[in-house]
């Protein structure tokens, strides 16, 4: 089996990408890409997965492919180093999912914590589309099709990776060593594991409308920051404030760097001092929010500028996606051939089989 270092990860085209994606996965992907340590990097726009809970809104998925692709390139993903492709264009992934379905029980899927939360979030109750219910299996197909060894994602994807590794072990146990077990790569900063929404809800998520998008204008970012959830009991400036669950401080944990203090808030040497003052009392929300706004603008401005350039040539982006999809298809096809051989459904390539049966019937 190959010992190559391969990355696969991706995003659902259910909206433009937000700063949760940036700290949870995107920023890391660009670093890994530029480290030169990986033999191959595949980044997938998961349109087929997005359709599992947006099947009645194909236009939403269709319109957001380009948004996600623009965000990728604006953040520094480089098609010369990274294969960017569209999931639905790789039919091999469906075929793999179909075979993996035999290796997973209904009750195992029902226990998947991410699927559970997402079912609640989408108010499916008992009318869960089978496609949505089984998306962890299709995700296992995506990861294994490219023989990914490393999957950089946010914390919500942990149960998906566990499920994938179970499928790999079961497949290899029954059919012989074929698939590669991937490792999850989580952000090393706790605030980035699952960035909360601007409303203070547990996760910033396109589907919850509590996002700061990478493509938001400077004015929108400022508006969103200034109306963000903080400590609801911190009513007067002199009151002591809470840091835990205070979204403004969580975002500062995720985004602020020492040089931001020097530049925008020199009276504090670092974030710890700012937090301590807030906890003691005497520091108002507005001042902290203004600082966060400066940090966010500095982080997002270069991305915004690159995006504006890229938006001038949309056909070039589609061309890049098509080329990426062709490369991805070839890679997935190789794995599918190995899977079919292992599962003994490669009849026409198996000369031994035909010879043996010829002899059997000749008797
Ligand atoms: P949807 O609401 O449609 O599921 P989403 O905002 O959850 O959209 P996804 O496309 O499902 O985004 O997730 C893409 C990647 O971004 C995954 O690796 C996921 O772990 C990561 N991610 C998404 N939201 C966050 C977040 N709030 N904090 C950290 N990582 C995140
Ligand atoms: Mg999601």
CSV table of N, CA and C in Angstrom, one decimal, residues 99-243:
chain,number,residue,atom,x,y,z
A,99,UNK,N,-20.9,0.3,-1.9
A,99,UNK,CA,-20.3,-0.9,-1.3
A,99,UNK,C,-20.1,-0.8,0.2
A,100,UNK,N,-19.7,0.4,0.6
A,100,UNK,CA,-19.4,0.7,2.0
A,100,UNK,C,-20.7,0.5,2.8
A,101,UNK,N,-21.9,0.8,2.2
A,101,UNK,CA,-23.1,0.7,3.0
A,101,UNK,C,-23.3,-0.7,3.6
A,102,UNK,N,-22.8,-1.7,3.0
A,102,UNK,CA,-22.9,-3.0,3.5
A,102,UNK,C,-22.1,-3.2,4.8
A,103,UNK,N,-21.2,-2.3,5.1
A,103,UNK,CA,-20.3,-2.5,6.2
A,103,UNK,C,-20.7,-1.6,7.5
A,104,UNK,N,-21.9,-1.0,7.4
A,104,UNK,CA,-22.3,-0.1,8.4
A,104,UNK,C,-23.8,-0.4,8.8
A,105,UNK,N,-24.0,-0.4,10.1
A,105,UNK,CA,-25.4,-0.7,10.5
A,105,UNK,C,-26.2,0.6,10.7
A,106,UNK,N,-27.5,0.4,10.7
A,106,UNK,CA,-28.4,1.6,10.9
A,106,UNK,C,-28.2,2.1,12.3
A,107,UNK,N,-28.0,1.2,13.3
A,107,UNK,CA,-27.9,1.8,14.6
A,107,UNK,C,-26.6,2.5,14.8
A,108,UNK,N,-25.5,2.1,14.1
A,108,UNK,CA,-24.3,2.8,14.2
A,108,UNK,C,-24.4,4.2,13.6
A,109,UNK,N,-25.1,4.4,12.6
A,109,UNK,CA,-25.4,5.7,12.0
A,109,UNK,C,-26.2,6.6,12.9
A,110,UNK,N,-27.2,5.9,13.6
A,110,UNK,CA,-28.1,6.6,14.5
A,110,UNK,C,-27.3,7.2,15.7
A,111,UNK,N,-26.2,6.5,16.0
A,111,UNK,CA,-25.4,6.9,17.2
A,111,UNK,C,-24.4,8.0,16.9
A,112,UNK,N,-24.2,8.3,15.6
A,112,UNK,CA,-23.2,9.3,15.2
A,112,UNK,C,-23.7,10.7,15.7
A,113,UNK,N,-22.9,11.2,16.7
A,113,UNK,CA,-23.3,12.5,17.4
A,113,UNK,C,-23.5,13.7,16.4
A,114,UNK,N,-22.7,13.8,15.4
A,114,UNK,CA,-22.8,14.9,14.5
A,114,UNK,C,-24.1,14.8,13.7
A,115,UNK,N,-24.4,13.6,13.2
A,115,UNK,CA,-25.7,13.4,12.5
A,115,UNK,C,-26.9,13.7,13.4
A,116,UNK,N,-26.8,13.2,14.6
A,116,UNK,CA,-27.8,13.5,15.6
A,116,UNK,C,-28.1,15.0,15.8
A,117,UNK,N,-27.0,15.8,16.0
A,117,UNK,CA,-27.2,17.2,16.2
A,117,UNK,C,-27.7,17.8,14.9
A,118,UNK,N,-27.2,17.4,13.8
A,118,UNK,CA,-27.6,18.1,12.5
A,118,UNK,C,-29.1,17.7,12.2
A,119,UNK,N,-29.5,16.6,12.6
A,119,UNK,CA,-30.9,16.2,12.4
A,119,UNK,C,-31.8,17.1,13.2
A,120,UNK,N,-31.4,17.4,14.4
A,120,UNK,CA,-32.2,18.3,15.3
A,120,UNK,C,-32.2,19.7,14.8
A,121,UNK,N,-31.0,20.1,14.3
A,121,UNK,CA,-30.8,21.5,13.8
A,121,UNK,C,-31.7,21.7,12.6
A,122,UNK,N,-31.9,20.7,11.8
A,122,UNK,CA,-32.7,20.9,10.6
A,122,UNK,C,-34.1,20.5,10.7
A,123,UNK,N,-34.5,20.2,12.0
A,123,UNK,CA,-35.9,19.8,12.3
A,123,UNK,C,-36.4,18.7,11.4
A,124,UNK,N,-35.6,17.8,11.1
A,124,UNK,CA,-36.1,16.6,10.3
A,124,UNK,C,-37.1,15.7,11.1
A,125,UNK,N,-36.9,15.7,12.4
A,125,UNK,CA,-37.6,14.8,13.3
A,125,UNK,C,-37.6,13.4,12.7
A,126,UNK,N,-38.8,12.8,12.3
A,126,UNK,CA,-38.7,11.5,11.8
A,126,UNK,C,-38.6,11.4,10.3
A,127,UNK,N,-38.7,12.6,9.6
A,127,UNK,CA,-38.6,12.5,8.2
A,127,UNK,C,-37.2,12.8,7.7
A,128,UNK,N,-36.3,11.9,8.1
A,128,UNK,CA,-34.9,12.1,7.7
A,128,UNK,C,-34.7,11.5,6.3
A,129,UNK,N,-34.2,12.3,5.4
A,129,UNK,CA,-33.9,11.7,4.1
A,129,UNK,C,-32.8,10.6,4.2
A,130,UNK,N,-33.0,9.5,3.5
A,130,UNK,CA,-32.0,8.4,3.7
A,130,UNK,C,-30.6,8.9,3.2
A,131,UNK,N,-30.6,9.8,2.2
A,131,UNK,CA,-29.3,10.3,1.7
A,131,UNK,C,-28.6,11.1,2.8
A,132,UNK,N,-29.3,11.9,3.5
A,132,UNK,CA,-28.7,12.7,4.6
A,132,UNK,C,-28.2,11.7,5.7
A,133,UNK,N,-29.1,10.8,6.1
A,133,UNK,CA,-28.7,9.8,7.1
A,133,UNK,C,-27.4,9.1,6.8
A,134,UNK,N,-27.2,8.8,5.6
A,134,UNK,CA,-26.0,8.0,5.2
A,134,UNK,C,-24.8,8.8,4.7
A,135,UNK,N,-24.9,10.1,4.9
A,135,UNK,CA,-23.8,10.9,4.4
A,135,UNK,C,-22.4,10.6,5.1
A,136,UNK,N,-22.4,10.1,6.3
A,136,UNK,CA,-21.1,9.7,6.8
A,136,UNK,C,-20.4,8.6,6.0
A,137,UNK,N,-21.3,7.8,5.4
A,137,UNK,CA,-20.7,6.7,4.6
A,137,UNK,C,-20.1,7.3,3.3
A,138,UNK,N,-20.9,8.3,2.7
A,138,UNK,CA,-20.4,8.9,1.5
A,138,UNK,C,-19.1,9.7,1.8
A,139,UNK,N,-19.0,10.2,3.0
A,139,UNK,CA,-17.8,10.9,3.4
A,139,UNK,C,-16.6,10.0,3.5
A,140,UNK,N,-16.9,8.8,4.0
A,140,UNK,CA,-15.8,7.8,4.1
A,140,UNK,C,-15.4,7.4,2.7
A,141,UNK,N,-16.3,7.4,1.7
A,141,UNK,CA,-15.9,7.1,0.3
A,141,UNK,C,-15.0,8.3,-0.2
A,142,UNK,N,-15.4,9.5,0.1
A,142,UNK,CA,-14.6,10.7,-0.3
A,142,UNK,C,-13.2,10.6,0.2
A,143,UNK,N,-13.1,10.2,1.5
A,143,UNK,CA,-11.7,10.2,2.1
A,143,UNK,C,-10.9,9.1,1.5
A,144,UNK,N,-11.5,7.9,1.5
A,144,UNK,CA,-10.7,6.7,1.1
A,144,UNK,C,-10.4,6.7,-0.4
A,145,UNK,N,-11.3,7.3,-1.2
A,145,UNK,CA,-11.1,7.2,-2.6
A,145,UNK,C,-9.7,7.9,-3.0
A,146,UNK,N,-9.3,8.8,-2.2
A,146,UNK,CA,-8.1,9.5,-2.5
A,146,UNK,C,-6.9,9.0,-1.6
A,147,UNK,N,-7.2,7.9,-0.9
A,147,UNK,CA,-6.2,7.3,0.0
A,147,UNK,C,-5.6,8.4,1.0
A,148,UNK,N,-6.5,9.3,1.5
A,148,UNK,CA,-6.1,10.4,2.3
A,148,UNK,C,-5.5,9.8,3.6
A,149,UNK,N,-4.3,10.4,4.0
A,149,UNK,CA,-3.7,10.0,5.3
A,149,UNK,C,-4.0,11.1,6.3
A,150,UNK,N,-4.3,12.3,5.9
A,150,UNK,CA,-4.6,13.4,6.8
A,150,UNK,C,-5.8,14.2,6.3
A,151,UNK,N,-6.7,14.4,7.3
A,151,UNK,CA,-7.9,15.2,7.0
A,151,UNK,C,-8.0,16.4,7.9
A,152,UNK,N,-7.6,17.6,7.5
A,152,UNK,CA,-7.7,18.7,8.4
A,152,UNK,C,-9.2,19.3,8.4
A,153,UNK,N,-9.8,19.2,9.5
A,153,UNK,CA,-11.2,19.7,9.7
A,153,UNK,C,-11.5,20.2,11.0
A,154,UNK,N,-12.7,20.8,11.2
A,154,UNK,CA,-13.1,21.3,12.5
A,154,UNK,C,-13.6,20.1,13.4
A,155,UNK,N,-13.8,20.4,14.7
A,155,UNK,CA,-14.1,19.3,15.6
A,155,UNK,C,-15.4,18.6,15.3
A,156,UNK,N,-16.3,19.2,14.7
A,156,UNK,CA,-17.6,18.6,14.4
A,156,UNK,C,-17.4,17.4,13.5
A,157,UNK,N,-16.3,17.3,12.8
A,157,UNK,CA,-16.0,16.2,11.9
A,157,UNK,C,-15.4,14.9,12.5
A,158,UNK,N,-15.1,15.0,13.8
A,158,UNK,CA,-14.5,13.9,14.5
A,158,UNK,C,-15.2,12.6,14.4
A,159,UNK,N,-16.5,12.6,14.6
A,159,UNK,CA,-17.3,11.4,14.5
A,159,UNK,C,-17.3,10.8,13.1
A,160,UNK,N,-17.1,11.7,12.1
A,160,UNK,CA,-17.1,11.2,10.7
A,160,UNK,C,-15.8,10.5,10.4
A,161,UNK,N,-14.7,11.0,11.0
A,161,UNK,CA,-13.4,10.3,10.8
A,161,UNK,C,-13.4,9.0,11.5
A,162,UNK,N,-14.1,8.9,12.7
A,162,UNK,CA,-14.1,7.6,13.4
A,162,UNK,C,-14.9,6.6,12.6
A,163,UNK,N,-16.0,7.1,12.0
A,163,UNK,CA,-16.9,6.2,11.2
A,163,UNK,C,-16.0,5.7,10.0
A,164,UNK,N,-15.3,6.6,9.4
A,164,UNK,CA,-14.5,6.3,8.2
A,164,UNK,C,-13.5,5.2,8.6
A,165,UNK,N,-12.8,5.4,9.7
A,165,UNK,CA,-11.8,4.4,10.1
A,165,UNK,C,-12.4,3.0,10.4
A,166,UNK,N,-13.6,3.0,11.0
A,166,UNK,CA,-14.3,1.8,11.2
A,166,UNK,C,-14.6,1.1,9.9
A,167,UNK,N,-15.0,1.8,8.9
A,167,UNK,CA,-15.3,1.3,7.6
A,167,UNK,C,-14.0,0.7,7.0
A,168,UNK,N,-12.9,1.4,7.1
A,168,UNK,CA,-11.7,1.0,6.5
A,168,UNK,C,-11.2,-0.3,7.2
A,169,UNK,N,-11.3,-0.4,8.5
A,169,UNK,CA,-10.9,-1.6,9.2
A,169,UNK,C,-11.8,-2.8,8.8
A,170,UNK,N,-13.1,-2.5,8.7
A,170,UNK,CA,-14.0,-3.6,8.3
A,170,UNK,C,-13.7,-4.1,6.9
A,171,UNK,N,-13.5,-3.1,6.0
A,171,UNK,CA,-13.3,-3.5,4.6
A,171,UNK,C,-12.0,-4.3,4.5
A,172,UNK,N,-10.9,-3.8,5.1
A,172,UNK,CA,-9.6,-4.5,5.0
A,172,UNK,C,-9.7,-5.8,5.7
A,173,UNK,N,-10.5,-5.9,6.8
A,173,UNK,CA,-10.6,-7.2,7.5
A,173,UNK,C,-11.3,-8.3,6.7
A,174,UNK,N,-12.3,-7.9,5.9
A,174,UNK,CA,-13.1,-8.8,5.1
A,174,UNK,C,-12.4,-9.1,3.8
A,175,UNK,N,-12.0,-8.0,3.1
A,175,UNK,CA,-11.6,-8.2,1.7
A,175,UNK,C,-10.0,-8.1,1.5
A,176,UNK,N,-9.3,-7.9,2.6
A,176,UNK,CA,-7.8,-7.8,2.5
A,176,UNK,C,-7.4,-6.3,2.4
A,177,UNK,N,-6.2,-6.1,2.8
A,177,UNK,CA,-5.6,-4.7,2.9
A,177,UNK,C,-5.8,-3.9,1.6
A,178,UNK,N,-6.7,-2.9,1.6
A,178,UNK,CA,-6.9,-2.2,0.4
A,178,UNK,C,-7.0,-0.7,0.7
A,179,UNK,N,-7.7,-0.3,1.8
A,179,UNK,CA,-8.0,1.1,2.0
A,179,UNK,C,-7.0,1.6,3.1
A,180,UNK,N,-6.9,2.9,3.1
A,180,UNK,CA,-5.9,3.6,4.1
A,180,UNK,C,-6.7,4.3,5.2
A,181,UNK,N,-6.3,4.1,6.4
A,181,UNK,CA,-6.9,4.8,7.6
A,181,UNK,C,-6.4,6.2,7.6
A,182,UNK,N,-7.3,7.2,7.6
A,182,UNK,CA,-6.9,8.6,7.7
A,182,UNK,C,-6.8,9.0,9.1
A,183,UNK,N,-6.0,10.1,9.3
A,183,UNK,CA,-5.9,10.7,10.6
A,183,UNK,C,-6.5,12.1,10.6
A,184,UNK,N,-7.3,12.4,11.6
A,184,UNK,CA,-7.9,13.7,11.7
A,184,UNK,C,-6.8,14.8,12.1
A,185,UNK,N,-6.9,15.9,11.5
A,185,UNK,CA,-6.0,17.0,12.0
A,185,UNK,C,-6.8,18.2,12.4
A,186,UNK,N,-6.9,18.3,13.8
A,186,UNK,CA,-7.8,19.4,14.3
A,186,UNK,C,-6.9,20.7,14.5
A,187,UNK,N,-7.6,21.8,14.6
A,187,UNK,CA,-6.8,23.0,14.9
A,187,UNK,C,-6.2,22.9,16.3
A,188,UNK,N,-5.0,23.5,16.4
A,188,UNK,CA,-4.3,23.4,17.8
A,188,UNK,C,-4.8,24.4,18.8
A,189,UNK,N,-5.5,25.4,18.3
A,189,UNK,CA,-6.0,26.4,19.2
A,189,UNK,C,-7.5,26.1,19.6
A,190,UNK,N,-7.8,26.0,20.9
A,190,UNK,CA,-9.1,25.5,21.3
A,190,UNK,C,-10.3,26.3,20.7
A,191,UNK,N,-10.0,27.7,20.6
A,191,UNK,CA,-11.1,28.5,20.1
A,191,UNK,C,-11.5,28.2,18.6
A,192,UNK,N,-10.5,27.6,17.9
A,192,UNK,CA,-10.7,27.3,16.5
A,192,UNK,C,-11.4,26.0,16.2
A,193,UNK,N,-11.5,25.1,17.3
A,193,UNK,CA,-12.1,23.8,17.1
A,193,UNK,C,-13.5,23.9,16.5
A,194,UNK,N,-14.2,24.8,17.1
A,194,UNK,CA,-15.6,25.0,16.8
A,194,UNK,C,-16.0,26.5,17.1
A,195,UNK,N,-15.7,27.3,16.1
A,195,UNK,CA,-15.9,28.8,16.4
A,195,UNK,C,-17.4,29.0,16.6
A,196,UNK,N,-17.8,29.7,17.7
A,196,UNK,CA,-19.2,30.0,17.8
A,196,UNK,C,-19.7,31.0,16.8
A,197,UNK,N,-21.0,31.1,16.7
A,197,UNK,CA,-21.6,32.1,15.8
A,197,UNK,C,-21.6,33.5,16.5
A,198,UNK,N,-21.9,34.5,15.7
A,198,UNK,CA,-21.9,35.9,16.3
A,198,UNK,C,-23.0,36.0,17.3
A,199,UNK,N,-24.0,35.1,17.3
A,199,UNK,CA,-25.1,35.1,18.3
A,199,UNK,C,-24.8,34.4,19.5
A,200,UNK,N,-23.5,33.8,19.6
A,200,UNK,CA,-23.1,33.1,20.8
A,200,UNK,C,-23.5,31.6,20.7
A,201,UNK,N,-24.2,31.2,19.7
A,201,UNK,CA,-24.6,29.8,19.5
A,201,UNK,C,-23.3,28.9,19.3
A,202,UNK,N,-23.5,27.7,19.7
A,202,UNK,CA,-22.3,26.8,19.8
A,202,UNK,C,-21.5,26.8,18.5
A,203,UNK,N,-22.0,26.9,17.3
A,203,UNK,CA,-21.2,26.8,16.1
A,203,UNK,C,-21.6,27.8,15.1
A,204,UNK,N,-20.6,28.5,14.5
A,204,UNK,CA,-20.9,29.3,13.4
A,204,UNK,C,-21.2,28.4,12.2
A,205,UNK,N,-22.3,28.6,11.6
A,205,UNK,CA,-22.7,27.7,10.6
A,205,UNK,C,-23.6,28.4,9.5
A,206,UNK,N,-23.2,28.1,8.3
A,206,UNK,CA,-24.0,28.7,7.2
A,206,UNK,C,-25.5,28.5,7.3
A,207,UNK,N,-25.9,27.3,7.8
A,207,UNK,CA,-27.3,27.0,7.9
A,207,UNK,C,-28.0,27.8,9.1
A,208,UNK,N,-27.2,28.4,10.0
A,208,UNK,CA,-27.8,29.1,11.1
A,208,UNK,C,-27.8,30.6,11.0
A,209,UNK,N,-27.2,31.1,9.9
A,209,UNK,CA,-27.2,32.5,9.7
A,209,UNK,C,-26.6,33.4,10.8
A,210,UNK,N,-25.5,32.8,11.4
A,210,UNK,CA,-24.8,33.6,12.4
A,210,UNK,C,-23.3,33.7,12.1
A,211,UNK,N,-23.1,34.1,10.8
A,211,UNK,CA,-21.7,34.0,10.3
A,211,UNK,C,-21.1,35.4,9.9
A,212,UNK,N,-19.8,35.5,10.1
A,212,UNK,CA,-19.1,36.5,9.4
A,212,UNK,C,-18.4,35.8,8.2
A,213,UNK,N,-18.8,36.2,7.0
A,213,UNK,CA,-18.3,35.6,5.8
A,213,UNK,C,-17.0,36.2,5.4
A,214,UNK,N,-16.1,35.4,4.8
A,214,UNK,CA,-14.8,35.9,4.3
A,214,UNK,C,-15.0,37.0,3.3
A,215,UNK,N,-16.2,36.9,2.6
A,215,UNK,CA,-16.5,37.9,1.5
A,215,UNK,C,-17.3,39.1,1.9
A,216,UNK,N,-17.6,39.1,3.2
A,216,UNK,CA,-18.4,40.3,3.7
A,216,UNK,C,-17.6,41.6,3.5
A,217,UNK,N,-18.4,42.7,3.2
A,217,UNK,CA,-17.7,44.0,3.1
A,217,UNK,C,-17.2,44.4,4.4
A,218,UNK,N,-16.3,45.4,4.4
A,218,UNK,CA,-15.7,45.9,5.7
A,218,UNK,C,-16.8,46.5,6.6
A,219,UNK,N,-17.8,47.1,5.9
A,219,UNK,CA,-19.0,47.7,6.7
A,219,UNK,C,-19.8,46.6,7.4
A,220,UNK,N,-20.0,45.5,6.7
A,220,UNK,CA,-20.8,44.4,7.2
A,220,UNK,C,-20.0,43.7,8.4
A,221,UNK,N,-18.7,43.6,8.2
A,221,UNK,CA,-18.0,42.9,9.3
A,221,UNK,C,-18.1,43.8,10.5
A,222,UNK,N,-17.9,45.1,10.3
A,222,UNK,CA,-18.0,46.0,11.5
A,222,UNK,C,-19.3,45.9,12.2
A,223,UNK,N,-20.4,45.9,11.4
A,223,UNK,CA,-21.7,45.9,11.9
A,223,UNK,C,-21.9,44.6,12.8
A,224,UNK,N,-21.5,43.5,12.2
A,224,UNK,CA,-21.6,42.2,12.8
A,224,UNK,C,-20.8,42.1,14.1
A,225,UNK,N,-19.6,42.7,14.1
A,225,UNK,CA,-18.8,42.7,15.3
A,225,UNK,C,-19.4,43.5,16.4
A,226,UNK,N,-19.9,44.7,16.0
A,226,UNK,CA,-20.4,45.7,17.0
A,226,UNK,C,-21.7,45.2,17.6
A,227,UNK,N,-22.4,44.2,17.0
A,227,UNK,CA,-23.6,43.7,17.6
A,227,UNK,C,-23.5,42.3,18.1
A,228,UNK,N,-22.2,41.9,18.3
A,228,UNK,CA,-22.0,40.5,18.7
A,228,UNK,C,-22.4,40.3,20.2
A,229,UNK,N,-22.7,39.0,20.4
A,229,UNK,CA,-23.0,38.5,21.7
A,229,UNK,C,-21.8,38.6,22.6
A,230,UNK,N,-22.0,39.1,23.9
A,230,UNK,CA,-20.9,39.1,24.8
A,230,UNK,C,-21.3,38.5,26.1
A,231,UNK,N,-21.1,39.1,27.2
A,231,UNK,CA,-21.6,38.6,28.5
A,231,UNK,C,-22.9,39.4,28.8
A,232,UNK,N,-24.0,38.7,28.8
A,232,UNK,CA,-25.3,39.4,29.0
A,232,UNK,C,-25.4,40.1,30.4
A,233,UNK,N,-24.6,39.7,31.4
A,233,UNK,CA,-24.7,40.3,32.7
A,233,UNK,C,-23.7,41.5,32.8
A,234,UNK,N,-22.9,41.8,31.8
A,234,UNK,CA,-22.0,42.9,31.9
A,234,UNK,C,-22.7,44.1,31.4
A,235,UNK,N,-23.4,44.8,32.3
A,235,UNK,CA,-24.3,45.9,31.9
A,235,UNK,C,-23.6,47.2,31.9
A,236,UNK,N,-22.8,47.5,33.0
A,236,UNK,CA,-22.1,48.7,33.1
A,236,UNK,C,-20.6,48.5,33.0
A,237,UNK,N,-19.9,49.5,32.5
A,237,UNK,CA,-18.5,49.4,32.2
A,237,UNK,C,-17.8,48.9,33.5
A,238,UNK,N,-18.2,49.4,34.7
A,238,UNK,CA,-17.5,49.1,35.9
A,238,UNK,C,-17.8,47.7,36.4
A,239,UNK,N,-18.8,47.0,35.9
A,239,UNK,CA,-19.1,45.6,36.3
A,239,UNK,C,-18.0,44.7,35.9
A,240,UNK,N,-17.8,43.7,36.8
A,240,UNK,CA,-16.9,42.6,36.3
A,240,UNK,C,-17.5,41.8,35.2
A,241,UNK,N,-16.7,41.4,34.2
A,241,UNK,CA,-17.3,40.7,33.0
A,241,UNK,C,-16.8,39.2,33.0
A,242,UNK,N,-17.5,38.4,32.2
A,242,UNK,CA,-17.1,37.0,32.1
A,242,UNK,C,-16.5,36.8,30.7
A,243,UNK,N,-15.5,36.0,30.7
A,243,UNK,CA,-14.7,35.6,29.5
A,243,UNK,C,-15.3,34.4,28.8
